[in-house]
Short mmCIF file of C-alpha atoms and ligand atoms in Angstrom, two decimals:
data_model
loop_
_atom_site.label_atom_id
_atom_site.label_comp_id
_atom_site.label_asym_id
_atom_site.label_seq_id
_atom_site.Cartn_x
_atom_site.Cartn_y
_atom_site.Cartn_z
CA MET A 661 -13.42 -13.68 -17.48
CA SER A 662 -15.61 -16.77 -17.31
CA LYS A 663 -14.82 -19.22 -14.57
CA GLU A 664 -17.38 -21.93 -15.37
CA SER A 665 -14.72 -24.28 -16.64
CA LYS A 666 -12.45 -23.99 -13.61
CA SER A 667 -13.65 -26.73 -11.33
CA SER A 668 -10.98 -26.17 -8.71
CA SER A 669 -10.37 -22.48 -9.27
CA ALA A 670 -9.29 -20.52 -6.21
CA LEU A 671 -9.80 -16.83 -5.60
CA VAL A 672 -8.37 -14.76 -2.76
CA MET A 673 -10.28 -11.52 -2.17
CA LYS A 674 -9.07 -8.82 0.17
CA PHE A 675 -11.41 -6.11 1.41
CA GLY A 676 -9.88 -2.85 2.60
CA GLY A 677 -11.01 -0.68 5.50
CA THR A 678 -13.67 1.29 3.62
CA SER A 679 -15.02 -1.94 2.10
CA VAL A 680 -15.94 -3.08 5.62
CA GLY A 681 -16.47 0.43 6.91
CA SER A 682 -20.26 0.77 6.66
CA PRO A 683 -23.41 -1.36 6.34
CA LYS A 684 -23.75 -0.25 2.71
CA ALA A 685 -20.20 -1.40 1.93
CA ILE A 686 -20.75 -4.76 3.59
CA GLU A 687 -23.96 -5.23 1.63
CA HIS A 688 -21.84 -4.86 -1.49
CA ILE A 689 -19.50 -7.54 -0.15
CA ILE A 690 -22.44 -9.90 0.26
CA GLU A 691 -23.41 -9.35 -3.38
CA ILE A 692 -19.81 -9.79 -4.52
CA ALA A 693 -19.50 -13.02 -2.53
CA ARG A 694 -22.74 -14.31 -4.04
CA LYS A 695 -21.51 -13.73 -7.57
CA CYS A 696 -18.05 -15.13 -6.93
CA ARG A 697 -19.51 -18.28 -5.35
CA GLN A 698 -21.09 -19.05 -8.70
CA GLU A 699 -17.91 -18.50 -10.64
CA TRP A 700 -15.17 -19.82 -8.36
CA SER A 701 -15.13 -23.10 -6.56
CA ARG A 702 -12.86 -21.97 -3.72
CA ILE A 703 -12.90 -18.53 -2.13
CA VAL A 704 -10.74 -17.12 0.63
CA ILE A 705 -11.50 -13.69 2.06
CA VAL A 706 -8.93 -11.46 3.78
CA THR A 707 -10.12 -8.33 5.53
CA SER A 708 -8.73 -5.10 6.94
CA ALA A 709 -9.96 -3.45 10.09
CA MET A 710 -12.99 -1.16 9.62
CA ALA A 711 -11.98 2.23 8.24
CA GLY A 712 -10.49 4.43 10.96
CA VAL A 713 -10.08 1.63 13.50
CA THR A 714 -6.34 1.03 13.07
CA ASN A 715 -5.73 4.76 13.49
CA LEU A 716 -7.87 4.80 16.61
CA LEU A 717 -5.91 1.88 18.06
CA VAL A 718 -2.55 3.50 17.30
CA GLU A 719 -3.67 6.75 18.88
CA SER A 720 -5.03 4.94 21.93
CA ALA A 721 -1.70 3.23 22.52
CA GLU A 722 0.06 6.59 22.25
CA ARG A 723 -2.37 8.18 24.68
CA ALA A 724 -1.99 5.21 27.02
CA ILE A 725 1.75 5.85 27.26
CA VAL A 726 1.04 9.28 28.72
CA GLY A 727 -1.66 7.87 31.00
CA ASP A 728 -4.72 9.32 29.26
CA GLU A 729 -7.32 7.01 30.82
CA VAL A 730 -10.21 9.12 29.62
CA PHE A 731 -9.17 8.64 26.01
CA ILE A 732 -8.88 4.88 26.48
CA SER A 733 -12.36 4.61 27.97
CA LYS A 734 -13.84 6.67 25.17
CA ALA A 735 -11.97 4.65 22.55
CA GLU A 736 -13.25 1.41 24.08
CA ILE A 737 -16.82 2.61 23.69
CA GLU A 738 -16.20 3.94 20.19
CA LEU A 739 -14.68 0.64 19.13
CA GLN A 740 -17.61 -1.30 20.51
CA ASN A 741 -20.25 0.97 19.02
CA LYS A 742 -18.68 1.05 15.58
CA HIS A 743 -18.92 -2.73 15.35
CA TYR A 744 -22.24 -3.06 17.21
CA SER A 745 -23.99 -0.68 14.87
CA ILE A 746 -23.07 -2.82 11.87
CA VAL A 747 -24.19 -6.00 13.62
CA GLU A 748 -27.50 -4.37 14.48
CA LYS A 749 -28.15 -3.38 10.88
CA LEU A 750 -27.00 -6.53 9.15
CA VAL A 751 -27.66 -9.49 11.43
CA PRO A 752 -31.42 -10.20 11.68
CA SER A 753 -31.30 -13.16 14.07
CA SER A 754 -31.24 -12.03 17.69
CA ALA A 755 -29.27 -15.08 18.83
CA GLU A 756 -26.55 -14.50 16.23
CA ARG A 757 -26.55 -10.81 17.05
CA ALA A 758 -26.03 -11.49 20.75
CA GLN A 759 -23.24 -13.93 20.04
CA LEU A 760 -21.37 -11.45 17.80
CA LYS A 761 -21.83 -8.60 20.25
CA GLN A 762 -20.43 -10.79 22.98
CA GLU A 763 -17.27 -11.40 20.94
CA ILE A 764 -16.94 -7.71 20.13
CA LYS A 765 -17.33 -6.80 23.78
CA HIS A 766 -14.72 -9.33 24.74
CA LEU A 767 -12.15 -7.90 22.32
CA SER A 768 -12.96 -4.32 23.32
CA MET A 769 -12.23 -5.28 26.91
CA GLU A 770 -8.97 -6.86 25.82
CA PHE A 771 -8.17 -3.55 24.14
CA ALA A 772 -8.85 -1.56 27.31
CA ASN A 773 -6.83 -3.97 29.45
CA LEU A 774 -3.84 -3.77 27.13
CA CYS A 775 -4.00 0.03 27.07
CA ARG A 776 -4.24 0.18 30.86
CA ALA A 777 -1.18 -2.06 31.14
CA ILE A 778 0.68 0.31 28.82
CA SER A 779 -0.52 3.24 30.86
CA ILE A 780 0.79 1.70 34.11
CA LEU A 781 4.18 0.99 32.55
CA GLY A 782 4.29 4.38 30.85
CA GLU A 783 5.75 2.81 27.72
CA ALA A 784 4.74 0.55 24.85
CA THR A 785 7.14 -1.89 23.28
CA PRO A 786 6.68 -2.63 19.57
CA ARG A 787 5.36 -6.00 20.66
CA ALA A 788 2.72 -4.37 22.86
CA LEU A 789 1.77 -2.02 20.03
CA ASP A 790 1.20 -4.98 17.74
CA ALA A 791 -1.02 -6.61 20.34
CA VAL A 792 -3.14 -3.43 20.38
CA VAL A 793 -3.31 -2.67 16.64
CA SER A 794 -4.04 -6.28 15.69
CA LEU A 795 -7.39 -5.92 17.45
CA GLY A 796 -8.87 -4.03 14.49
CA GLU A 797 -8.60 -7.04 12.21
CA ARG A 798 -9.48 -9.47 14.99
CA LEU A 799 -12.73 -7.55 15.35
CA SER A 800 -13.52 -7.06 11.66
CA VAL A 801 -12.93 -10.69 10.80
CA ARG A 802 -15.56 -11.82 13.30
CA LEU A 803 -17.91 -9.14 12.10
CA LEU A 804 -17.59 -10.02 8.43
CA ALA A 805 -17.68 -13.79 8.92
CA GLY A 806 -20.73 -13.40 11.19
CA ILE A 807 -22.58 -11.26 8.66
CA LEU A 808 -21.74 -13.58 5.77
CA LYS A 809 -22.91 -16.55 7.82
CA SER A 810 -26.13 -14.85 8.64
CA ALA A 811 -26.58 -14.14 4.90
CA GLY A 812 -26.34 -17.87 4.27
CA PHE A 813 -22.66 -18.36 3.38
CA PRO A 814 -20.54 -21.08 4.98
CA ALA A 815 -18.11 -18.44 6.25
CA GLN A 816 -15.70 -19.05 9.10
CA PHE A 817 -13.29 -16.54 10.61
CA VAL A 818 -9.64 -17.47 11.04
CA GLU A 819 -6.99 -15.46 12.85
CA THR A 820 -3.84 -15.48 10.77
CA THR A 821 -1.75 -15.71 13.93
CA ASN A 822 -2.26 -19.43 13.25
CA ILE A 823 -1.25 -19.17 9.63
CA VAL A 824 1.15 -16.35 8.74
CA VAL A 825 4.45 -17.11 10.45
CA THR A 826 6.78 -14.12 10.76
CA ASP A 827 10.02 -13.05 12.39
CA ASP A 828 9.89 -10.92 15.52
CA CYS A 829 10.35 -7.58 13.78
CA PHE A 830 7.26 -6.21 15.51
CA GLN A 831 5.36 -3.47 13.62
CA ALA A 832 6.91 -4.51 10.28
CA ALA A 833 7.35 -8.27 10.49
CA HIS A 834 8.68 -10.36 7.62
CA PRO A 835 6.74 -13.49 6.73
CA ASN A 836 8.32 -16.90 6.46
CA LEU A 837 6.66 -18.06 3.26
CA GLU A 838 7.56 -21.74 3.65
CA GLU A 839 6.17 -22.07 7.16
CA THR A 840 3.13 -20.08 6.13
CA ALA A 841 2.50 -22.33 3.15
CA LYS A 842 2.53 -25.37 5.45
CA ASN A 843 -0.11 -23.77 7.66
CA VAL A 844 -2.19 -22.85 4.64
CA GLN A 845 -2.12 -26.50 3.57
CA ASN A 846 -2.98 -27.75 7.06
CA ILE A 847 -5.64 -25.21 7.97
CA LEU A 848 -7.13 -23.54 4.90
CA ILE A 849 -7.14 -26.40 2.40
CA PRO A 850 -9.27 -28.69 4.63
CA MET A 851 -11.72 -25.80 5.14
CA LEU A 852 -11.93 -25.25 1.40
CA MET A 853 -12.48 -28.95 0.83
CA LEU A 854 -15.48 -28.67 3.13
CA LYS A 855 -16.66 -25.80 0.90
CA GLN A 856 -16.22 -23.28 3.68
CA ILE A 857 -15.26 -19.67 3.03
CA PRO A 858 -12.40 -18.78 5.36
CA VAL A 859 -12.41 -15.11 6.38
CA LEU A 860 -8.91 -14.16 7.44
CA THR A 861 -7.39 -11.26 9.34
CA GLY A 862 -5.21 -9.19 7.03
CA PHE A 863 -2.19 -7.33 8.42
CA ILE A 864 -1.35 -9.74 11.23
CA GLY A 865 0.74 -12.82 11.80
CA ALA A 866 2.66 -14.39 14.66
CA THR A 867 6.17 -15.49 15.48
CA LYS A 868 6.97 -19.22 15.72
CA GLU A 869 6.33 -18.87 19.43
CA GLY A 870 2.83 -17.58 18.70
CA ILE A 871 3.33 -13.92 19.61
CA THR A 872 1.20 -11.58 17.50
CA THR A 873 2.99 -9.40 14.95
CA THR A 874 1.86 -7.00 12.21
CA LEU A 875 3.21 -6.59 8.71
CA GLY A 876 3.30 -2.76 8.74
CA ARG A 877 0.60 -0.18 7.97
CA GLY A 878 -1.39 -1.03 4.88
CA GLY A 879 -0.18 -4.62 5.22
CA GLY A 880 -3.55 -6.19 4.47
CA ASP A 881 -2.72 -6.31 0.77
CA TYR A 882 0.50 -8.07 1.64
CA SER A 883 -1.43 -10.67 3.64
CA ALA A 884 -3.67 -11.35 0.65
CA ALA A 885 -0.65 -11.85 -1.58
CA ILE A 886 1.06 -14.14 0.93
CA ILE A 887 -2.05 -16.31 1.21
CA GLY A 888 -2.62 -16.17 -2.55
CA ALA A 889 0.91 -17.38 -3.22
CA ALA A 890 0.72 -20.10 -0.59
CA LEU A 891 -2.57 -21.68 -1.70
CA PRO A 892 -1.80 -21.09 -4.62
CA ALA A 893 -4.75 -19.03 -5.85
CA ASP A 894 -5.56 -18.47 -9.51
CA GLU A 895 -6.12 -14.79 -8.85
CA VAL A 896 -5.92 -12.27 -6.03
CA TRP A 897 -8.47 -9.46 -6.03
CA ILE A 898 -7.93 -6.37 -3.92
CA TRP A 899 -11.28 -4.68 -3.25
CA THR A 900 -10.92 -1.02 -2.39
CA ASP A 901 -12.88 2.22 -2.86
CA VAL A 902 -11.51 3.21 -6.27
CA SER A 903 -11.83 1.41 -9.59
CA GLY A 904 -8.17 0.41 -9.89
CA VAL A 905 -5.12 2.47 -10.69
CA MET A 906 -5.75 5.70 -12.55
CA THR A 907 -3.67 7.21 -15.33
CA ALA A 908 -3.22 10.31 -13.14
CA ASP A 909 -4.64 11.88 -10.02
CA PRO A 910 -8.26 12.63 -11.00
CA ARG A 911 -8.20 15.72 -8.79
CA ILE A 912 -5.64 17.17 -11.20
CA VAL A 913 -6.55 15.58 -14.52
CA GLU A 914 -10.25 15.59 -15.28
CA ASP A 915 -10.14 12.84 -17.88
CA ALA A 916 -7.91 10.53 -15.86
CA ARG A 917 -9.15 6.98 -16.25
CA THR A 918 -8.53 3.48 -15.02
CA ILE A 919 -5.51 1.67 -16.44
CA PRO A 920 -6.85 -1.71 -17.58
CA GLU A 921 -3.58 -3.61 -17.32
CA LEU A 922 -0.18 -3.04 -15.74
CA ASN A 923 2.75 -5.33 -15.31
CA TYR A 924 4.34 -5.82 -11.93
CA ARG A 925 7.23 -3.48 -12.55
CA GLU A 926 4.99 -0.67 -13.70
CA MET A 927 2.83 -1.23 -10.66
CA ALA A 928 5.85 -1.11 -8.38
CA GLU A 929 6.99 2.18 -9.91
CA LEU A 930 3.54 3.59 -9.40
CA SER A 931 3.38 2.45 -5.83
CA TYR A 932 6.70 4.02 -4.99
CA PHE A 933 5.69 7.22 -6.70
CA GLY A 934 2.63 7.92 -4.73
CA ALA A 935 -0.24 5.98 -6.29
CA LYS A 936 -1.23 4.50 -2.99
CA VAL A 937 -3.77 2.04 -4.28
CA LEU A 938 -1.68 -1.07 -3.84
CA HIS A 939 1.03 -1.61 -1.28
CA PRO A 940 4.26 -2.29 -3.21
CA LYS A 941 5.19 -5.15 -0.93
CA ALA A 942 1.95 -6.86 -1.92
CA VAL A 943 3.33 -7.26 -5.41
CA ARG A 944 6.27 -9.43 -4.45
CA PRO A 945 4.91 -12.80 -3.24
CA VAL A 946 2.48 -13.08 -6.13
CA VAL A 947 4.87 -11.94 -8.86
CA GLU A 948 7.14 -14.81 -8.07
CA VAL A 949 4.46 -17.37 -8.76
CA GLY A 950 2.82 -15.47 -11.63
CA ILE A 951 -0.59 -14.93 -10.06
CA PRO A 952 -2.47 -11.93 -11.46
CA VAL A 953 -3.80 -9.31 -9.09
CA ARG A 954 -6.95 -7.36 -9.81
CA ILE A 955 -7.70 -4.09 -8.08
CA CYS A 956 -11.41 -3.40 -7.99
CA ASN A 957 -14.03 -1.15 -6.45
CA THR A 958 -16.36 -2.57 -3.79
CA PHE A 959 -18.79 0.26 -4.49
CA LYS A 960 -18.78 -0.30 -8.27
CA PRO A 961 -18.22 -4.04 -8.55
CA GLU A 962 -19.14 -4.02 -12.24
CA ASP A 963 -16.07 -1.92 -13.10
CA GLU A 964 -13.26 -4.06 -14.45
CA GLY A 965 -10.60 -2.23 -12.43
CA THR A 966 -6.90 -2.78 -13.07
CA ARG A 967 -5.24 -6.12 -13.64
CA VAL A 968 -1.64 -6.45 -12.57
CA THR A 969 0.02 -9.29 -14.43
CA LYS A 970 3.42 -10.80 -14.91
CA ASN A 971 3.33 -9.90 -18.58
CA ASN A 972 6.67 -8.28 -19.11
CA GLU A 973 7.00 -8.46 -22.84
CA ALA A 974 8.30 -5.49 -24.69
CA ALA A 975 5.45 -3.35 -25.82
CA PRO A 976 4.97 -3.52 -29.57
CA LYS A 977 6.90 -0.80 -31.35
CA ILE A 978 4.38 1.90 -31.81
CA LYS A 979 5.11 4.40 -34.52
CA ASN A 980 3.82 7.42 -32.74
CA GLY A 981 6.33 7.05 -29.90
CA ALA A 982 5.28 8.14 -26.47
CA ARG A 983 1.61 7.89 -27.36
CA GLY A 984 0.49 4.49 -26.15
CA ILE A 985 3.72 3.91 -24.24
CA VAL A 986 3.15 6.12 -21.22
CA LYS A 987 0.53 4.49 -19.04
CA ALA A 988 0.43 6.76 -16.02
CA VAL A 989 1.74 10.07 -14.79
CA THR A 990 2.25 10.67 -11.10
CA ALA A 991 3.48 13.52 -8.96
CA ILE A 992 5.15 13.65 -5.59
CA GLN A 993 4.66 17.17 -4.35
CA ASP A 994 6.15 19.22 -1.51
CA GLN A 995 9.74 18.33 -2.31
CA ARG A 996 12.90 20.39 -2.51
CA LEU A 997 15.90 19.66 -4.67
CA ILE A 998 19.17 19.78 -2.77
CA THR A 999 22.50 20.17 -4.58
CA VAL A 1000 26.02 19.61 -3.34
CA GLU A 1001 28.35 21.21 -5.86
CA GLY A 1002 32.01 22.06 -6.32
CA ARG A 1003 34.83 21.66 -8.77
CA GLY A 1004 36.89 19.92 -6.11
CA MET A 1005 34.49 16.96 -6.12
CA LEU A 1006 35.69 15.57 -9.46
CA GLY A 1007 37.18 12.11 -9.05
CA VAL A 1008 37.13 12.24 -5.24
CA PRO A 1009 35.80 8.95 -3.91
CA GLY A 1010 33.36 9.03 -1.04
CA VAL A 1011 31.57 12.33 -1.65
CA ALA A 1012 28.32 10.58 -2.55
CA ALA A 1013 28.61 8.19 0.39
CA ARG A 1014 29.19 11.08 2.80
CA THR A 1015 26.39 13.11 1.25
CA PHE A 1016 23.84 10.36 1.70
CA GLY A 1017 25.29 9.41 5.08
CA ALA A 1018 24.58 12.97 6.22
CA VAL A 1019 21.05 12.78 4.78
CA ALA A 1020 20.40 9.40 6.39
CA ALA A 1021 21.53 10.76 9.76
CA THR A 1022 18.49 13.06 9.69
CA GLY A 1023 16.17 10.09 9.12
CA THR A 1024 15.15 11.39 5.69
CA SER A 1025 14.36 9.12 2.78
CA VAL A 1026 15.41 10.29 -0.71
CA PRO A 1027 13.00 9.63 -3.59
CA LEU A 1028 15.18 10.89 -6.47
CA ILE A 1029 18.93 11.27 -7.09
CA THR A 1030 20.92 12.55 -10.07
CA GLN A 1031 24.56 13.12 -10.83
CA ALA A 1032 26.05 13.87 -14.21
CA SER A 1033 29.38 12.39 -15.26
CA SER A 1034 31.16 15.69 -14.78
CA GLU A 1035 30.95 14.82 -11.06
CA GLN A 1036 30.69 18.48 -10.18
CA SER A 1037 27.40 18.16 -8.41
CA ILE A 1038 24.99 15.72 -6.85
CA SER A 1039 21.32 16.62 -6.65
CA PHE A 1040 18.55 14.83 -4.86
CA SER A 1041 15.13 15.59 -3.57
CA VAL A 1042 13.83 15.44 -0.02
CA PRO A 1043 10.46 16.30 1.47
CA ASN A 1044 10.05 20.00 2.14
CA GLU A 1045 9.82 19.60 5.89
CA SER A 1046 13.17 17.78 6.09
CA ALA A 1047 15.10 20.19 3.87
CA GLU A 1048 16.48 22.48 6.59
CA ALA A 1049 17.68 19.58 8.73
CA VAL A 1050 19.32 17.95 5.69
CA LEU A 1051 21.09 21.20 4.75
CA ASP A 1052 22.40 21.62 8.30
CA SER A 1053 23.62 18.04 8.37
CA LEU A 1054 25.41 18.49 5.00
CA HIS A 1055 27.06 21.72 6.12
CA ILE A 1056 28.45 19.94 9.16
CA ALA A 1057 29.56 16.87 7.18
CA PHE A 1058 31.39 18.98 4.57
CA ALA A 1059 32.63 21.80 6.82
CA THR A 1060 36.27 21.19 5.87
CA GLU A 1061 35.58 20.92 2.12
CA LEU A 1062 33.43 24.03 2.21
CA ALA A 1063 36.17 25.96 4.01
CA ARG A 1064 38.69 24.76 1.42
CA ARG A 1065 36.31 25.57 -1.44
CA ASP A 1066 36.52 21.96 -2.71
CA ILE A 1067 32.77 22.14 -2.32
CA ASP A 1068 31.43 25.52 -3.32
CA ARG A 1069 27.86 25.29 -2.26
CA VAL A 1070 25.23 23.15 -0.60
CA TRP A 1071 21.82 24.56 -1.36
CA ALA A 1072 18.14 23.84 -1.85
CA THR A 1073 15.67 25.03 -4.44
CA ASP A 1074 12.24 26.35 -3.59
CA GLU A 1075 9.45 23.83 -3.58
CA VAL A 1076 9.48 21.35 -6.48
CA ALA A 1077 7.55 18.26 -7.58
CA ILE A 1078 8.75 14.94 -8.96
CA ILE A 1079 6.75 14.08 -12.04
CA THR A 1080 7.00 10.48 -13.17
CA ALA A 1081 5.88 8.92 -16.43
CA VAL A 1082 5.49 5.15 -16.16
CA GLY A 1083 5.23 2.61 -18.96
CA ASN A 1084 6.94 -0.68 -19.75
CA GLY A 1085 7.60 0.47 -23.30
CA LEU A 1086 9.85 3.29 -22.10
CA GLN A 1087 12.74 0.86 -21.91
CA HIS A 1088 12.58 -0.26 -25.53
CA THR A 1089 11.09 2.53 -27.55
CA PRO A 1090 13.53 5.06 -28.92
CA GLY A 1091 12.55 8.68 -28.86
CA VAL A 1092 10.01 8.59 -26.07
CA ALA A 1093 12.16 10.63 -23.71
CA GLY A 1094 12.75 13.11 -26.50
CA GLN A 1095 9.04 13.54 -27.06
CA ILE A 1096 8.41 13.95 -23.37
CA PHE A 1097 11.01 16.70 -23.12
CA SER A 1098 9.86 18.52 -26.25
CA ALA A 1099 6.26 18.47 -25.11
CA LEU A 1100 7.27 19.93 -21.76
CA GLY A 1101 9.47 22.46 -23.52
CA SER A 1102 6.60 23.58 -25.73
CA ALA A 1103 4.43 23.92 -22.66
CA ASP A 1104 7.13 26.16 -21.16
CA VAL A 1105 7.85 23.80 -18.28
CA ASN A 1106 11.41 24.06 -17.05
CA ILE A 1107 12.99 20.74 -16.03
CA LEU A 1108 15.39 21.03 -13.10
CA ALA A 1109 16.60 17.42 -12.97
CA ILE A 1110 15.97 14.06 -14.57
CA ALA A 1111 16.28 10.49 -13.39
CA GLN A 1112 15.34 7.28 -15.09
CA GLY A 1113 14.28 4.58 -12.66
CA SER A 1114 16.71 1.70 -12.56
CA SER A 1115 13.77 -0.49 -13.53
CA LYS A 1116 13.74 1.52 -16.78
CA VAL A 1117 9.98 1.58 -16.89
CA ALA A 1118 9.80 5.09 -15.46
CA ILE A 1119 11.25 8.51 -16.13
CA SER A 1120 11.14 11.10 -13.39
CA LEU A 1121 11.56 14.83 -13.79
CA ILE A 1122 11.81 17.60 -11.27
CA VAL A 1123 9.79 20.72 -12.01
CA THR A 1124 9.07 23.78 -9.88
CA ALA A 1125 5.93 23.50 -7.77
CA LYS A 1126 3.98 26.01 -9.86
CA ASP A 1127 4.53 23.90 -13.00
CA THR A 1128 3.25 20.67 -11.44
CA GLU A 1129 -0.22 20.66 -12.93
CA LYS A 1130 0.95 21.86 -16.32
CA ALA A 1131 3.56 19.11 -16.47
CA ILE A 1132 1.06 16.43 -15.50
CA HIS A 1133 -1.48 17.62 -18.06
CA THR A 1134 1.16 17.77 -20.78
CA LEU A 1135 2.36 14.22 -20.14
CA HIS A 1136 -1.13 12.87 -19.67
CA GLN A 1137 -1.84 13.76 -23.29
CA PHE A 1138 0.51 10.92 -24.26
CA ILE A 1139 -1.80 8.40 -22.72
CA THR A 1140 -4.22 6.95 -25.20
CA GLY A 1141 -7.23 4.92 -24.19
N1 LIG B 777 -5.60 -2.08 9.05
C1 LIG B 777 -4.23 -1.92 8.67
C2 LIG B 777 -3.93 -0.44 8.41
O1 LIG B 777 -4.82 0.39 8.43
C3 LIG B 777 -3.84 -2.77 7.52
C4 LIG B 777 -4.60 -2.53 6.23
O2 LIG B 777 -5.71 -2.02 6.24
O3 LIG B 777 -4.07 -2.89 5.18
O4 LIG B 777 -2.80 -0.10 8.21
MG1 MG B 778 -4.77 -0.38 2.07
#
């Protein structure tokens, strides 16, 4: 898309952990920034921590709780060296290098002090954990801004503790979009008017009182969307290490390819069903204001990637049904299908509530549920490793009904997979489900349960684990380029 005509166009770009994870990756960012400077008049960059750093910080905090001082000291050095080595390769001026290393050293010491405090207390509150894990982005933002500056860009790092206002739900804080928008106007807009490139910490925010919070793991995408909505930006680009969202897992389907365009609802279905390219929460703030999101590959910047747009129109009626309607096929593996069944369940209120109450009590989340109108059984899937605990919990919850034979059986299948076909056209095009089922039938894939997402843009099927690949291949044939 040509941007020459957009004199005040604004682009928010978010770089994920691998995009800032090596000198090579950061060199790509410099090239990307150079190109975008020519095409966009205002650019805001949001960055993740360097790849592996957030995990290291989380592990350090856990080790600190049990007093593992040796781990903390090693982690401090690792943290420092990871960032130093990039500075050494990419910052030619010795004065700038020294300055950056000083800042990195300072934050690494803050890390060690926080961990030692946790170690003395023998516990870490969610608030303390956020103080520790936020250091990854506080480091990377200085690193990236410093490198961009040294490459000649007017880049300036900004900690989003000054911008993204959240509640005090530490570890998974909720942003206050209105307050955040005010800060964006007061802090970012003046920087953009001065032609600066603000480089912001993804993932983190602060309460009204100024205490650091984080938005939950993978929250950097969310940050980019929040900032994009608040500016508002014309587009939000999420730079990662794959060229957008694929039609299927390329490890399973050889000719899987990038989906050029998805609408928000399709994207959300894909996110929930295991295509972990874009955090589903990231979709929300931008959908509301109609800003398109592009997912692109830092290592192959020329690839178009996937555009996620508001476009929600019904797909044109295509004569050959499912072909051209299904856009992606995903699989969630390592599941088991649990069934609560009995003739005494018919018309008895509360069986479903008690079933899912018993499941919830084990801390298990349920990705798929089905019940037919005969009301003689409820089936749902749970991750393999939770199945035994869920069965035990159900046996306890329904002990009386089981004894009375109102419920005959509570049981689990062997391992199964949830296969999901996603496409906006599924909601309007007659016969697509039929074609999907006949194709699977011809391929000799037995379907154990079916659910259509309430969003209606997805159909999910349960198949036995050994049929997973066959089912994915069969459905992938419906995707046309
Ligand atoms: N650094 C954070 C994480 O690894 C946030 C992000 O990268 O999106 O979870
Ligand atoms: Mg991510």
